[in-house]
CSV table of C-alpha atoms in Angstrom, one decimal:
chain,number,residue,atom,x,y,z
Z,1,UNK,CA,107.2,161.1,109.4
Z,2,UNK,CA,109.3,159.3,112.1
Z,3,UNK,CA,107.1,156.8,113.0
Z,4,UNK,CA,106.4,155.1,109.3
Z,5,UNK,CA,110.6,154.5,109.3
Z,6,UNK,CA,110.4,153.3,112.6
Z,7,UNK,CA,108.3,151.7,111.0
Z,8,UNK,CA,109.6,150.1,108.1
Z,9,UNK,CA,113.1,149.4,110.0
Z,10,UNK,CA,111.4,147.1,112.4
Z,11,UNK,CA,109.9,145.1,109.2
Z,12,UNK,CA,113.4,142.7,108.8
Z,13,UNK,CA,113.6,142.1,112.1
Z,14,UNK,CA,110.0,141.2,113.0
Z,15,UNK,CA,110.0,139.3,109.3
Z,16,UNK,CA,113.5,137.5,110.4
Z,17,UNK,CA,112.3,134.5,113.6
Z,18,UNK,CA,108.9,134.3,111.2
Z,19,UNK,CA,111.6,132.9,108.3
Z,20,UNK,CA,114.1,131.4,110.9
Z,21,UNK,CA,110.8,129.8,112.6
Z,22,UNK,CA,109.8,127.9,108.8
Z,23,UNK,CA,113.4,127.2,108.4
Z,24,UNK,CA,113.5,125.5,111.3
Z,25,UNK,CA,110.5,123.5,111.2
Z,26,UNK,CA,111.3,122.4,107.2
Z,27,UNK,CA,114.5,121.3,108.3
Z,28,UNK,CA,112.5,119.0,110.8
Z,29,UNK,CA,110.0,118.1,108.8
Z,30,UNK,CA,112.6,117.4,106.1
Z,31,UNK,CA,114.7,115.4,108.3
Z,32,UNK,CA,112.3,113.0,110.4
Z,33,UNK,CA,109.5,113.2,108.0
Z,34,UNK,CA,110.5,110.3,105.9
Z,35,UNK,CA,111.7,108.3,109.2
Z,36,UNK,CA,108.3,108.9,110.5
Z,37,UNK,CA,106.9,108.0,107.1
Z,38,UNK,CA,108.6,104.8,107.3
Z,39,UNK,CA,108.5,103.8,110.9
Z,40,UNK,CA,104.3,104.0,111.2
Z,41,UNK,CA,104.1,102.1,106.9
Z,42,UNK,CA,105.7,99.9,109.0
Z,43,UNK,CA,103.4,99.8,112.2
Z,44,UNK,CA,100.1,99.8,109.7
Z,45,UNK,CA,101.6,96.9,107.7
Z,46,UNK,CA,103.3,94.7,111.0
Z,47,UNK,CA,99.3,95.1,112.7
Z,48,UNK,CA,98.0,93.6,108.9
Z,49,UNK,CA,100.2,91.1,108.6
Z,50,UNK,CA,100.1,89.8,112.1
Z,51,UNK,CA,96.4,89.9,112.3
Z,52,UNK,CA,96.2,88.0,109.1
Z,53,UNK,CA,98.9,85.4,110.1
Z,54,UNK,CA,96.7,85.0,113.5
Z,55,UNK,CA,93.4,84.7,112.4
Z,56,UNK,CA,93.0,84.0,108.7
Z,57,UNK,CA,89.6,82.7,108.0
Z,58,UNK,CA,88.6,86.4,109.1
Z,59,UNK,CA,90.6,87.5,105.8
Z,60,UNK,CA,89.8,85.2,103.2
Z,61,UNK,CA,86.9,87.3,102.0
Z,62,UNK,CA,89.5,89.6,100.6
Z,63,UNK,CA,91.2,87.0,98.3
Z,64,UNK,CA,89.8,87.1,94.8
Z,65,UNK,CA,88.7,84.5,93.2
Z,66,UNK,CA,88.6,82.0,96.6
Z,67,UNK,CA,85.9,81.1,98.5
Z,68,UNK,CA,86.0,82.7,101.4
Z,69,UNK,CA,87.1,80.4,104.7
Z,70,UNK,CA,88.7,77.6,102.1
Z,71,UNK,CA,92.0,76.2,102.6
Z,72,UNK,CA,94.0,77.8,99.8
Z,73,UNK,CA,92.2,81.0,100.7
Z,74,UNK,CA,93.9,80.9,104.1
Z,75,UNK,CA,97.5,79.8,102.4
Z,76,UNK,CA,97.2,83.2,100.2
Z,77,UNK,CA,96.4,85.2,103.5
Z,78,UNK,CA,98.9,83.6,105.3
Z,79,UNK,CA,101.2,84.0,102.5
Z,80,UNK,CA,100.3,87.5,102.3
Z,81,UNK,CA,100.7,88.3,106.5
Z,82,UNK,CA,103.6,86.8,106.5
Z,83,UNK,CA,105.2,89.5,103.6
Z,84,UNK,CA,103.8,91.9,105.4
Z,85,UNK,CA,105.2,91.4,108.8
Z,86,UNK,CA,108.7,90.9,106.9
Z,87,UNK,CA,108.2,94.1,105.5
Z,88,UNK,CA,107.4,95.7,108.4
Z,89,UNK,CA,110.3,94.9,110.2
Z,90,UNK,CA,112.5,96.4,107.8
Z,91,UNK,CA,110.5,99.4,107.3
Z,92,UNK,CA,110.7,100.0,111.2
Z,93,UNK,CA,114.6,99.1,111.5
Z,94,UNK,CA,115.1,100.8,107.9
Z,95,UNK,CA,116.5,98.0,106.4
Z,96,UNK,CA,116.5,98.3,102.4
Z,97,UNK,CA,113.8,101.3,103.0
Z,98,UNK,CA,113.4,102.2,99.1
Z,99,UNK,CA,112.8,98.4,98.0
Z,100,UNK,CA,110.5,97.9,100.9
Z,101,UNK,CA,108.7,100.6,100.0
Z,102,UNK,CA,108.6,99.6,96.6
Z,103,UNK,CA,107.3,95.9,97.2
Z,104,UNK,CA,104.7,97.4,100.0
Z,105,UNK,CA,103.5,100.2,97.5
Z,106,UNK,CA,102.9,97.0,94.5
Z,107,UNK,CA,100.8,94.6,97.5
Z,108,UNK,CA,98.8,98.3,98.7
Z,109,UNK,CA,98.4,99.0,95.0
Z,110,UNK,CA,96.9,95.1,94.2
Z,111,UNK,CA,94.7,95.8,97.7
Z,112,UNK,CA,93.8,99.3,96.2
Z,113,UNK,CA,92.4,97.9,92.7
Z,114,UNK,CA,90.9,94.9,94.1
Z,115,UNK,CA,88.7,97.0,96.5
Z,116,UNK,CA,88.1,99.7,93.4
Z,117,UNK,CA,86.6,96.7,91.0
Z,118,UNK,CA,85.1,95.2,93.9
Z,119,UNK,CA,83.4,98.2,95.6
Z,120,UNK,CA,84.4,101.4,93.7
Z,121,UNK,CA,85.6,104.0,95.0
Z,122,UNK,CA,84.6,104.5,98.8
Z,123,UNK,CA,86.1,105.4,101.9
Z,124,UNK,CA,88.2,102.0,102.9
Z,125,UNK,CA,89.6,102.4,99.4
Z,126,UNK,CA,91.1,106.2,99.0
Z,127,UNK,CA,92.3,105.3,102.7
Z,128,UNK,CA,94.2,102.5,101.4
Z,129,UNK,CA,95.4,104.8,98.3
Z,130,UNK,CA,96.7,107.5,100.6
Z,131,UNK,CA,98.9,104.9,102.6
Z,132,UNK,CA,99.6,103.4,98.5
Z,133,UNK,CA,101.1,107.1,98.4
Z,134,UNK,CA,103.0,107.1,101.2
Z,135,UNK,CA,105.0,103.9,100.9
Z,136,UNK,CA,105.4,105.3,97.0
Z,137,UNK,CA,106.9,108.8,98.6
Z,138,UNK,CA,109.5,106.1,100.7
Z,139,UNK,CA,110.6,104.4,97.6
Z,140,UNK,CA,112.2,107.9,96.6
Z,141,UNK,CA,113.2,108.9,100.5
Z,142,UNK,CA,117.0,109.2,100.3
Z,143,UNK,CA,117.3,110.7,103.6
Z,144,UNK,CA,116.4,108.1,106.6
Z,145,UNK,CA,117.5,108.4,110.8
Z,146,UNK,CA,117.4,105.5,112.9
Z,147,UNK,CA,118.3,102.6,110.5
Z,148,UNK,CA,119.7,99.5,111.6
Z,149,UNK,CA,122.9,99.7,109.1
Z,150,UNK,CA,125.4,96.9,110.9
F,1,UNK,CA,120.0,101.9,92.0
F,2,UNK,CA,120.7,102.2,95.4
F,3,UNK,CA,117.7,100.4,97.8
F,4,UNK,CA,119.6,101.1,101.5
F,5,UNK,CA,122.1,99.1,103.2
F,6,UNK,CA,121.8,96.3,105.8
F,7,UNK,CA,124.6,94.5,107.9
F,8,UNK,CA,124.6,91.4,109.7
F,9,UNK,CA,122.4,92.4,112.3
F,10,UNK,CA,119.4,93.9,109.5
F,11,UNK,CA,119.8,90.2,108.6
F,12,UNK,CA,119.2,88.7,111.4
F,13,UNK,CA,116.6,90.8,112.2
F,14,UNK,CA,114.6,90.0,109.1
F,15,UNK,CA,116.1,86.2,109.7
F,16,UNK,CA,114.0,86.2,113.2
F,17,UNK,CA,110.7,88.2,111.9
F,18,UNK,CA,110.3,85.5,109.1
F,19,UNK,CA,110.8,82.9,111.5
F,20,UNK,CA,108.5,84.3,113.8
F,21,UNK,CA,106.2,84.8,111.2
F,22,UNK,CA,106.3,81.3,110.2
F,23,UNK,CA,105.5,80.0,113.5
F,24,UNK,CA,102.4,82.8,113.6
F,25,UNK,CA,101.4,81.5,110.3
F,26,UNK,CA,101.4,77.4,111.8
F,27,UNK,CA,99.5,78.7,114.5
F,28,UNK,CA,97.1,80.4,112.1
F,29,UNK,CA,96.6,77.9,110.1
F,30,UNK,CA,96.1,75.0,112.7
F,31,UNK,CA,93.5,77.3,114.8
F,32,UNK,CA,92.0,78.7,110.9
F,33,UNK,CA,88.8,77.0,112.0
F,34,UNK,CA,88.3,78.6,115.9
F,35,UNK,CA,88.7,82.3,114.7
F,36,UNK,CA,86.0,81.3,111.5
F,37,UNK,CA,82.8,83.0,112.2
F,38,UNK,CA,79.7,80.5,112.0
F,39,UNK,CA,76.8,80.7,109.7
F,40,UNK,CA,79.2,83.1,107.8
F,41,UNK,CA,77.5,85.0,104.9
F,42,UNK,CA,80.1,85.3,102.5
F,43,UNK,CA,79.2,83.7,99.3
F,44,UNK,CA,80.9,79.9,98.9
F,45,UNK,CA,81.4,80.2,95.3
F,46,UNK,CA,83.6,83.9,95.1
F,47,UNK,CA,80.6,85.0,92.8
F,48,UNK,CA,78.4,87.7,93.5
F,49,UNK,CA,75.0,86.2,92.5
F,50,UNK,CA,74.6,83.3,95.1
F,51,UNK,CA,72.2,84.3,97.8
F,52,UNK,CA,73.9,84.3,101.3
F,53,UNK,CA,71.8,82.3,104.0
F,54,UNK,CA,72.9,81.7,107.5
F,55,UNK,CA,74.8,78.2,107.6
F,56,UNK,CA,74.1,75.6,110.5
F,57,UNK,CA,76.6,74.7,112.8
F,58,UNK,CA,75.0,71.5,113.5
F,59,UNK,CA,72.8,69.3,112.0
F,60,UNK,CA,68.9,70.0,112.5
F,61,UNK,CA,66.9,67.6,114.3
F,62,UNK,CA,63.4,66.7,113.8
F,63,UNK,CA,62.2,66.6,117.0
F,64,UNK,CA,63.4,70.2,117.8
F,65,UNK,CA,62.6,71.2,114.6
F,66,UNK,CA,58.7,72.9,114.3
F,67,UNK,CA,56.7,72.3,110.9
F,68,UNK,CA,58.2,74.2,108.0
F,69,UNK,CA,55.6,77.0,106.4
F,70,UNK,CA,55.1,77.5,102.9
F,71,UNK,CA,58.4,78.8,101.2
F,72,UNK,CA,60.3,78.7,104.6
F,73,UNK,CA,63.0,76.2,105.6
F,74,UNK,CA,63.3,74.7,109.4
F,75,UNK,CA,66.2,75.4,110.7
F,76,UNK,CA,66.5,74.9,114.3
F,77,UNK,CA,69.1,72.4,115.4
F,78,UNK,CA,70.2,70.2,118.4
F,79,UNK,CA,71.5,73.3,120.6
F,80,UNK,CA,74.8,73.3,120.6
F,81,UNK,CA,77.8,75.2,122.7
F,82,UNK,CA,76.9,78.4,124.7
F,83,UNK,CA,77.9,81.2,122.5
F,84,UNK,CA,79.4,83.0,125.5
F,85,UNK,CA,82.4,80.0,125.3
F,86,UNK,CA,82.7,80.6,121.7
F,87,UNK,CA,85.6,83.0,120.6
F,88,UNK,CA,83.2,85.1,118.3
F,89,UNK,CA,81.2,85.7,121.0
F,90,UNK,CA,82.5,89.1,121.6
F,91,UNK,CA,81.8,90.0,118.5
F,92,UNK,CA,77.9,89.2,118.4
F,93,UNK,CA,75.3,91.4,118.3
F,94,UNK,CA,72.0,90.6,119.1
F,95,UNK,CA,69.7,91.9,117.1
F,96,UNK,CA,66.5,90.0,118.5
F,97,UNK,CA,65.1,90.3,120.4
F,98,UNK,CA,64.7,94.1,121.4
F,99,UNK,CA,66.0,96.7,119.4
F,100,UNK,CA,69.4,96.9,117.7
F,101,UNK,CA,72.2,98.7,119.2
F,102,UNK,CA,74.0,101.5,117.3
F,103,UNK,CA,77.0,98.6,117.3
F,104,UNK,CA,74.7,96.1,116.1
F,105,UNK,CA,73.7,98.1,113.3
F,106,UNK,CA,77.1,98.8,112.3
F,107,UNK,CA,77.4,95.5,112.6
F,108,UNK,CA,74.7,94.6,109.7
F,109,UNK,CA,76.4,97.0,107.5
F,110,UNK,CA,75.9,95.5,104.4
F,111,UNK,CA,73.6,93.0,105.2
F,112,UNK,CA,69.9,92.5,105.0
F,113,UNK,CA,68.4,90.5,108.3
F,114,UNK,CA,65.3,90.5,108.7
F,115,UNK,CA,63.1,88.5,111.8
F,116,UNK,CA,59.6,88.2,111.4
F,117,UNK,CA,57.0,86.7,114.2
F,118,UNK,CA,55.0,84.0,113.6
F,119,UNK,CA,52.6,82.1,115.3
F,120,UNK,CA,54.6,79.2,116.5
F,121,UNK,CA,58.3,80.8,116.3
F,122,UNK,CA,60.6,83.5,114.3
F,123,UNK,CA,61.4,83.7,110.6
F,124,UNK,CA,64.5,84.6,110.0
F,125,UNK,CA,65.8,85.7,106.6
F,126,UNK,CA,69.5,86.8,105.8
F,127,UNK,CA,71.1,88.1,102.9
F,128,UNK,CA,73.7,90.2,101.5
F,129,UNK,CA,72.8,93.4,99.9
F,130,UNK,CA,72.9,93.9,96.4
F,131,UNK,CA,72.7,89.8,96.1
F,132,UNK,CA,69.2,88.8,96.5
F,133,UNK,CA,66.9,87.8,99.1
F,134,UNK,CA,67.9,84.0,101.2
F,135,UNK,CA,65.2,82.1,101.9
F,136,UNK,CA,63.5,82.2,105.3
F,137,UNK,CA,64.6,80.1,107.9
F,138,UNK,CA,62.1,79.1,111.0
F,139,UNK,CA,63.0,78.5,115.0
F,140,UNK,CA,60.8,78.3,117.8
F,141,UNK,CA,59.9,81.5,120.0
F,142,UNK,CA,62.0,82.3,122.5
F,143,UNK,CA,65.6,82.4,120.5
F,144,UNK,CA,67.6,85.2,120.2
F,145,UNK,CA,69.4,85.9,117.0
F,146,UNK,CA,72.6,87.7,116.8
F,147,UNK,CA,74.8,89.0,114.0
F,148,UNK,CA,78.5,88.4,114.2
F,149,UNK,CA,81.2,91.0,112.8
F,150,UNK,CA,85.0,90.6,113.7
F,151,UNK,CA,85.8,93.7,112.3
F,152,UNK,CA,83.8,96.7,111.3
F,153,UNK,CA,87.0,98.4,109.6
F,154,UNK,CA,85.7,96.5,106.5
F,155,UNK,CA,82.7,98.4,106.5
F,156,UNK,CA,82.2,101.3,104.0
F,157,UNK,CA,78.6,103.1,103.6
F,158,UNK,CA,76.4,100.4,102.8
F,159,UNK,CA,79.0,97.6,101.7
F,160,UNK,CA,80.9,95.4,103.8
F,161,UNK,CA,84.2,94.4,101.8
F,162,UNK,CA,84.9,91.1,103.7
F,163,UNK,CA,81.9,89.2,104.4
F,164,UNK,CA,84.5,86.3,106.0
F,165,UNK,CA,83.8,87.8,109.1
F,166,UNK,CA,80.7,88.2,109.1
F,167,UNK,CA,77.7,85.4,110.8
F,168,UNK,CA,74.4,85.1,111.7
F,169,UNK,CA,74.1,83.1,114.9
F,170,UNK,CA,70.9,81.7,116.5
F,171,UNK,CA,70.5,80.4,120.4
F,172,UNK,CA,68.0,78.9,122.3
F,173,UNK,CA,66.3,80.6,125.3
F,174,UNK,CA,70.0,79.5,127.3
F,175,UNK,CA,72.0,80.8,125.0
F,176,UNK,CA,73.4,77.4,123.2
F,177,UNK,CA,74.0,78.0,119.6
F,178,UNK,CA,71.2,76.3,117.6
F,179,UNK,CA,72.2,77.4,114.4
């Protein structure tokens, strides 16, 4: 009969570092997830936009409605890099994170239709929707560490 | 609705990334042609019906050029620049002669490229899946013909989504780019 108490007292105690442990690691996860949220948005979209702003002819054939490789297909991309990299930086320094956010997640979501009506729904598309859902989770991501405030 | 905060410093950050991105953008735009891939197979017209051929990247030449067959175009040219000097080249794939490599393949992802012996040369056809069948091209034996993709990232299943970066590329027995 002893050992079932002895039992049951050790229950708390073996339940309490499990419940500290979770704690911890939602206080964490809660604390740098949206600064890691924001700081690789910001890495994906920098690459994009540089890469377009670099070589532009290569990503023409994602402008509707242009031929691919003409001249004001390259002014759209260039226009479009060139947002991106802006954006980028002040995701990464977490400058005005919640507007970013907001203006990243309404370019993804143009990029997400356009490849939906042009391809349906595939691979490169619900990738491009998950990152669409993470620059929408920044717009409401009140809590941010290393921003560049002054 | 509060967006975040930013101080002098936030604004001169941004300041400098849009000015560097300005001068990126220049130099993308005067050096929009070098990164182009030739003979790209991206339709001209933004529609999906045209049939995609592979485009010359100089002007054929009689002399060079063998007899056209029945329902076939000549397209050999004047050979032109090795395609080892050309910045695509590391991103062609030869797919003739010998067998494709699993890169090469990935490489026609959405593409239809066929290469067809005939007596005096190669027949070449290229075409875009789901957009008809191009026309058949002709070159004398001994080319090889490679198929150029920038980026495979843009490649889902069966479909490539930008076909900007995408080329067909013929050379002569030397390697010079004849179409």
């Amino acid at each position: 009969m002893s050992a079932p108490k002895s039992a049951a007292a050790n229950r708390p105690t073996q339940a309490r570092p499990s419940s500290s442990w979770r704690t911890t690691a939602a206080e964490i996860a809660a604390c740098w997830g949206p600064t890691a949220g924001r700081v690789l948005l910001g890495l994906v979209l920098a690459w994009f936009g540089y890469h377009e702003l670099v070589q532009p002819a290569l990503w023409t054939g994602y402008v509707p409605a242009v031929s691919s490789g003409s001249a004001p297909g390259v002014i759209l991309v260039l226009a479009h890099g060139w947002l991106l990299l802006v954006l980028a930086a002040a995701l990464i320094a977490g400058i005005w994170v919640r507007g970013t956010a907001g203006v990243a997640a309404v370019l993804l979501a143009e990029v997400v239709i356009w490849l939906a009506v042009k391809g349906g729904l595939s691979d490169l598309t619900l990738r491009d929707a998950g990152v669409l859902g993470l620059a929408l989770c920044l717009t409401g991501a009140t809590k941010q560490r290393f921003v560049l405030t002054s | 609705m509060q967006f975040g905060s930013v101080g002098p410093r936030g604004l001169v950050l941004l300041a400098a990334v849009g000015v560097l991105g300005l001068v990126l953008a220049v130099h993308g735009w005067a050096h929009r042609e070098t990164g182009a891939v030739p003979g790209t197979l991206s339709n001209p017209s933004g529609a999906a019906h045209a049939p995609a051929t592979a485009a010359r990247s100089t002007p054929p030449t009689a002399g060079v050029t063998p007899p056209a067959q029945s329902g076939q175009s000549a397209a050999a040219g004047a050979p032109g620049p090795l395609l080892a000097s050309q910045p695509f080249a590391q991103y062609s794939f030869v797919i003739w002669p010998g067998t494709p490599t699993p890169a090469a393949k990935a490489a026609l992802t959405g593409l239809s490229v066929s290469v067809r012996r005939q007596p005096s040369g190669l027949s070449v056809t290229a075409s875009v899946n789901g957009q008809g069948t191009g026309s058949a091209h002709f070159y004398p034996a001994g080319v090889s013909v490679y198929v150029v993709e920038a980026a495979m990232g843009d490649d889902s299943g069966a479909s490539d989504y930008n076909l900007g970066d995408d080329g067909l590329v013929v050379t002569d027995s030397h390697g010079r780019i004849i179409s």
